[in-house]
Tab-separated table of C-alpha atoms in Angstrom:
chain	number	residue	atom	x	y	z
A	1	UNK	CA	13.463	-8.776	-16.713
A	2	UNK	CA	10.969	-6.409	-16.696
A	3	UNK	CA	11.441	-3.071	-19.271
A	4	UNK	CA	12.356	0.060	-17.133
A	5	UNK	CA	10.207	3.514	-17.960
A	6	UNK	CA	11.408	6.995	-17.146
A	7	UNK	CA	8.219	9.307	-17.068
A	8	UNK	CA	8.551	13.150	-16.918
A	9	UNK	CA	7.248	16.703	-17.392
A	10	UNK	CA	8.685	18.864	-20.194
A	11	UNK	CA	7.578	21.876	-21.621
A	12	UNK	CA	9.884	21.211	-25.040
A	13	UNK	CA	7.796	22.950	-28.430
A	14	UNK	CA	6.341	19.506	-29.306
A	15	UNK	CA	3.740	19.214	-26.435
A	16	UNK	CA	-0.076	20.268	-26.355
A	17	UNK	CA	0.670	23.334	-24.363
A	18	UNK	CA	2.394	24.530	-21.361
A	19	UNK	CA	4.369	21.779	-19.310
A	20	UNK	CA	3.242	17.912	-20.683
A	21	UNK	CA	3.922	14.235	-19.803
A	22	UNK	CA	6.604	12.049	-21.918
A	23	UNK	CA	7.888	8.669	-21.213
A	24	UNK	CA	11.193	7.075	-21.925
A	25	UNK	CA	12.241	3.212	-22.155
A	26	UNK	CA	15.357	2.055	-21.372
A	27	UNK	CA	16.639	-0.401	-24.185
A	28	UNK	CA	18.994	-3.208	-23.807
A	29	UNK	CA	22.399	-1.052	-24.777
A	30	UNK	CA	21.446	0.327	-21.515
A	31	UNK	CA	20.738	4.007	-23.846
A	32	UNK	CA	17.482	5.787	-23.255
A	33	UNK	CA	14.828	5.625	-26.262
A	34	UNK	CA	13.695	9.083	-27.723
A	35	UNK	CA	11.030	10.685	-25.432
A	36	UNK	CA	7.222	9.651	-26.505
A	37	UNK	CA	4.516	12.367	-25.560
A	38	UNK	CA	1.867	10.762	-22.919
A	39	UNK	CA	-0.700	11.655	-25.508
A	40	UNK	CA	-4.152	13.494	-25.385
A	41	UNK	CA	-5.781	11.300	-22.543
A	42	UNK	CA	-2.893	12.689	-19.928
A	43	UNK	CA	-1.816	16.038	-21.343
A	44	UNK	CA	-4.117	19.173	-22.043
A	45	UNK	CA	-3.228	22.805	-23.114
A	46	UNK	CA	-2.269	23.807	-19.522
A	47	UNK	CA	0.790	22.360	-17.573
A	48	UNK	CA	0.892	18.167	-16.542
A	49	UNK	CA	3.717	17.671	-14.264
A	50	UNK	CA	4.543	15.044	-11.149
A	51	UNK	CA	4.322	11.314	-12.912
A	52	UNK	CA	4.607	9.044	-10.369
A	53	UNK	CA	3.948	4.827	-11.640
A	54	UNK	CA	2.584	2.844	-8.562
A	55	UNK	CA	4.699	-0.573	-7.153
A	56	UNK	CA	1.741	-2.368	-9.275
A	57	UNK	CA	3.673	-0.822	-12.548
A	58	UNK	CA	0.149	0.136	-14.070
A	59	UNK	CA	-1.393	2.385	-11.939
A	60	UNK	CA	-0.267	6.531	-13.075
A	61	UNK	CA	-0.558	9.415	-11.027
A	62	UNK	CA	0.012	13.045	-12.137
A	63	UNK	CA	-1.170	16.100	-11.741
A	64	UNK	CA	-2.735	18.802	-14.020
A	65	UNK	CA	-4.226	22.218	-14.011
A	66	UNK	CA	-6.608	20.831	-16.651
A	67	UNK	CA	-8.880	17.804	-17.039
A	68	UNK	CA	-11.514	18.328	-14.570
A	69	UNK	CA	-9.318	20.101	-12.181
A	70	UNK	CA	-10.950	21.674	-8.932
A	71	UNK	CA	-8.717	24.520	-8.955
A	72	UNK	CA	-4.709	24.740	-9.788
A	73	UNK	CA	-3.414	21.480	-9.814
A	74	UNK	CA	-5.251	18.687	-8.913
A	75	UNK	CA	-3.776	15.066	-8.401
A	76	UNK	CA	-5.271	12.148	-11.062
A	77	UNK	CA	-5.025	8.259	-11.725
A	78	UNK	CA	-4.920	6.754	-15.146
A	79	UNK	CA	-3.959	2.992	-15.935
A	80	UNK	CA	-0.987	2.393	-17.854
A	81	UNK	CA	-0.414	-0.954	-20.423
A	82	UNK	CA	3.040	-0.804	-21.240
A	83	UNK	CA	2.425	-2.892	-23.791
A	84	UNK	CA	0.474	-1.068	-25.707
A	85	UNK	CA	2.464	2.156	-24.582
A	86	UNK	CA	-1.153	3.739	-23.681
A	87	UNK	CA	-2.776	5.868	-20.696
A	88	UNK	CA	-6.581	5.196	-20.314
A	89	UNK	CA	-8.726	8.637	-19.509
A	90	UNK	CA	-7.462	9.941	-16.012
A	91	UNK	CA	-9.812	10.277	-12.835
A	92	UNK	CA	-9.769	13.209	-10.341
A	93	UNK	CA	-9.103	11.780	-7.279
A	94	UNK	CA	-11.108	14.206	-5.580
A	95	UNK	CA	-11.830	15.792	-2.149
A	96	UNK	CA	-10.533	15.379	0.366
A	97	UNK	CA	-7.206	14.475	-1.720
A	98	UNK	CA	-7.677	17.350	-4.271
A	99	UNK	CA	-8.708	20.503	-2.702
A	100	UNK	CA	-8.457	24.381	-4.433
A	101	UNK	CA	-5.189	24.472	-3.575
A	102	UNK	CA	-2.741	22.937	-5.499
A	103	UNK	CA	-2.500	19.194	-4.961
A	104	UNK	CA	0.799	18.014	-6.952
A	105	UNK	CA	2.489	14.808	-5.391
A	106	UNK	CA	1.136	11.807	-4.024
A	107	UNK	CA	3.459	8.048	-3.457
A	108	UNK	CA	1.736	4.774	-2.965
A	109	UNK	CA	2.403	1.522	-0.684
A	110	UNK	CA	2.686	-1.967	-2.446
A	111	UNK	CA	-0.939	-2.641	-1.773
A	112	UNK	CA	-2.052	0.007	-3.305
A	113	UNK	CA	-4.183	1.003	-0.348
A	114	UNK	CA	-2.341	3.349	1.663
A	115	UNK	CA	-0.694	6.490	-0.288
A	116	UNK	CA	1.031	9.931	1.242
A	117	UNK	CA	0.496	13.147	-0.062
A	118	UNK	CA	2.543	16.569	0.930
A	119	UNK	CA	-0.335	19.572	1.132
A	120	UNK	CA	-0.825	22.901	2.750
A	121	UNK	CA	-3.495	22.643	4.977
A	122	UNK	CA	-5.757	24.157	7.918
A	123	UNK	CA	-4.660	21.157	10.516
A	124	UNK	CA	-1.003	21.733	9.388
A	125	UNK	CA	1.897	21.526	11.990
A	126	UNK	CA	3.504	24.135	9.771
A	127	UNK	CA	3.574	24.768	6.388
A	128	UNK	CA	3.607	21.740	3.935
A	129	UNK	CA	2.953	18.580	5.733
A	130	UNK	CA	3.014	15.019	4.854
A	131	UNK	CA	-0.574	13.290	5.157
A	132	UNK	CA	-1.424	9.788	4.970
A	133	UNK	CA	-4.622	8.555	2.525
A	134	UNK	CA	-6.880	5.511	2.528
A	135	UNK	CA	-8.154	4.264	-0.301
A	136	UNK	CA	-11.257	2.177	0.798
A	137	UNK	CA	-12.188	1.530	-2.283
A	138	UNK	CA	-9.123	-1.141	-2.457
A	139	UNK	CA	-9.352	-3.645	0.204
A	140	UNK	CA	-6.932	-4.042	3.415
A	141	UNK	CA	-3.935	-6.815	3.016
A	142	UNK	CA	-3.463	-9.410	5.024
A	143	UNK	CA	-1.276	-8.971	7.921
A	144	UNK	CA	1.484	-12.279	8.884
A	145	UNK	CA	1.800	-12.680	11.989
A	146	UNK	CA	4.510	-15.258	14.063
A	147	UNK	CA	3.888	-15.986	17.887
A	148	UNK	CA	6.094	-18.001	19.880
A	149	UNK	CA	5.657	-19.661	23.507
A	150	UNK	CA	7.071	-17.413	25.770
A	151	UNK	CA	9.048	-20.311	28.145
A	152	UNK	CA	12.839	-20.210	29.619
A	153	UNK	CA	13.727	-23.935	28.597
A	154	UNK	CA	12.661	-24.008	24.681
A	155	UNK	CA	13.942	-27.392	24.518
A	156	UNK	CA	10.923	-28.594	26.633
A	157	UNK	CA	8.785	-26.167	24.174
A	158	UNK	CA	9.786	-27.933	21.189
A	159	UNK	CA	9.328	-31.429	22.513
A	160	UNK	CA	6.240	-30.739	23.658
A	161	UNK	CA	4.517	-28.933	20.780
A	162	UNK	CA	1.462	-30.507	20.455
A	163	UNK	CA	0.140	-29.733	23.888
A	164	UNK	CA	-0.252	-25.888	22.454
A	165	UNK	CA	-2.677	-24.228	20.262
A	166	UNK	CA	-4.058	-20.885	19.725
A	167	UNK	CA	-7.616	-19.667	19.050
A	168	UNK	CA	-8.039	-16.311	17.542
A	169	UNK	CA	-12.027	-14.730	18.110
A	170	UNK	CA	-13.406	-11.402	16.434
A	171	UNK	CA	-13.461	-9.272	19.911
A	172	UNK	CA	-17.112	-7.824	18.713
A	173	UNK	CA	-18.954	-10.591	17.923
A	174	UNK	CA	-16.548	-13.552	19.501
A	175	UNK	CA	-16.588	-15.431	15.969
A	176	UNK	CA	-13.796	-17.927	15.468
A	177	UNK	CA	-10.960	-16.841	12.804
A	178	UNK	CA	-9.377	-19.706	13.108
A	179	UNK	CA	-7.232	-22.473	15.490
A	180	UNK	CA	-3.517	-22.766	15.168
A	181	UNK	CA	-0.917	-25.370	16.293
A	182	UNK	CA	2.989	-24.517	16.200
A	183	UNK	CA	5.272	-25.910	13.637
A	184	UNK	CA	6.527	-28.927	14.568
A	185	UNK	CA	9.750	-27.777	12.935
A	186	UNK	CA	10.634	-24.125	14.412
A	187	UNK	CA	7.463	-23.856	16.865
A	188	UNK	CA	6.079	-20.998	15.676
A	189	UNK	CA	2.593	-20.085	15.527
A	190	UNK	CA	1.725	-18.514	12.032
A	191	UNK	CA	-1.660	-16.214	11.391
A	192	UNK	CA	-2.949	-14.338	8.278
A	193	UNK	CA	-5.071	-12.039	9.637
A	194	UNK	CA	-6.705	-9.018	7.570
A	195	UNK	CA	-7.089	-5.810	10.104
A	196	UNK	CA	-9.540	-5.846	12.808
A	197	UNK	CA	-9.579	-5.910	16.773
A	198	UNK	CA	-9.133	-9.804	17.914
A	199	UNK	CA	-8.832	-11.920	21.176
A	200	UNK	CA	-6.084	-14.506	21.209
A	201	UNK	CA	-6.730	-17.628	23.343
A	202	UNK	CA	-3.766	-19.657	24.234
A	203	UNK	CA	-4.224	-23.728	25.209
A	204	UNK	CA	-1.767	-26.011	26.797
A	205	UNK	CA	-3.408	-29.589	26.892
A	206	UNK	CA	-6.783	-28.003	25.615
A	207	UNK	CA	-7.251	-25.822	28.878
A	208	UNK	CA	-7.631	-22.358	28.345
A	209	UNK	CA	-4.443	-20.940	29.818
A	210	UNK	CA	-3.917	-16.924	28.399
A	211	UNK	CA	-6.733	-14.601	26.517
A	212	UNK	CA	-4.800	-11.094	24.890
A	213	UNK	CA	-6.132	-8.546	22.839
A	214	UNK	CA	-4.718	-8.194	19.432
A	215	UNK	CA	-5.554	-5.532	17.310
A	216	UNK	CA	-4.049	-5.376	13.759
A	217	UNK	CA	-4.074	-2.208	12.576
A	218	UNK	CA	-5.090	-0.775	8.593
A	219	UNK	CA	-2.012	-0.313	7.188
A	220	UNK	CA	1.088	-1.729	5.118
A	221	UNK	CA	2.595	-4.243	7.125
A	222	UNK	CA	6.302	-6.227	6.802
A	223	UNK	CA	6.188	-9.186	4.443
A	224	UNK	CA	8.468	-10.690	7.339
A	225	UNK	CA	5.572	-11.035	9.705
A	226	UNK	CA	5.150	-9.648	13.153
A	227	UNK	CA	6.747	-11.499	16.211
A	228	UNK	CA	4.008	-12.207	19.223
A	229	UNK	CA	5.278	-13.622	22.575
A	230	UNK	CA	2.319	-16.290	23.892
A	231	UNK	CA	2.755	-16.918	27.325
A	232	UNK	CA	2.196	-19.971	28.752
């Protein structure tokens, strides 16, 4: 089993100034070790506040009012080996993320592509407002997807499975992703498809019998796959 870490902001008379970064780790007794200072490469002389350790369990975000900060707090990302108990130099993550204001909080999907932030800002429906952030920089997981044959008597369907397969084209250019038969064993249709904007051909005895538009959109999808009906 992995170690568990508690991270947090203090501003106890030990620190580098103002409000810094410690870290915690939970030993086997189940007791919390004494609290270790994040160290000069996270905390400055002004205030550090807002860890935050990604689902990857390396990648740190925090923000500061000092590094290289644009004004107030910005938000940064710094690389933590918990090994080695060590932050590496943080990055600003910059405009549009960080703005003047004060950017403080920020909370990443598992694929470390997607993230939400909560911010004041011009196109607010209110006040604070919860915004959702790309990073293109990491590229777009794979999407699972499940179709089935859309057909009242599914005992026919099954005993009949290798009369069906599916042929999935890039709508822009009309390149082939790839052709699918069911599983013999549950009749599903499985495809792995990274987002884009596709066109699903469906065969029965190698006759083109359906064409649909899929379009798999850039963001975190279920591990469980989704469920497409192809009709027959």
């Amino acid at each position: 089993m992995q170690p568990s870490w508690l991270f947090f902001s203090s501003n106890r008379p030990d620190g580098y100034g103002g409000y810094d970064i410690y870290f915690s780790r939970k030993l086997p007794n189940g007791e919390w070790s004494s609290a270790k200072n994040a160290g000069p490469n996270v905390n400055t002389e002004y205030n550090e506040s807002y860890p935050y350790i990604a689902p990857d369990g390396s990648t740190f975000f925090f923000c500061s009012q000092g590094h290289n900060s644009m004004g107030g707090y910005d938000i940064f990302r710094s690389n933590w080996d918990a090994g080695a108990q060590f932050f590496t130099v943080p990055e600003n993550l910059a405009f549009p993320i960080n703005t003047p204001d004060d950017n403080k909080t920020i909370s990443v999907t598992k694929s470390g592509r997607y993230a939400y932030i909560a911010d004041f800002r011009a196109n607010s429906q209110g006040e604070c407002d919860i915004y959702k952030v790309t990073f293109l920089d990491v590229p777009a997981p794979y999407c699972v997807l499940k179709g089935h044959i859309s057909e009242s008597d599914s005992a026919t369907v099954m005993s009949e499975l290798s009369r069906y397969k599916v042929v999935i084209r890039e709508a822009g250019t009309k390149k082939q992703v790839g052709t699918y038969r069911p599983d013999l064993h549950n009749g599903l249709f499985t495809f792995i498809l990274q987002p884009g904007f596709f066109i699903v051909d469906f065969y029965t005895d190698e006759k083109l019998v359906k064409s649909s538009e899929l379009i798999v959109d850039d963001r975190e999808h279920s591990s469980d796959g989704t469920i497409l009906e192809l009709g027959k």
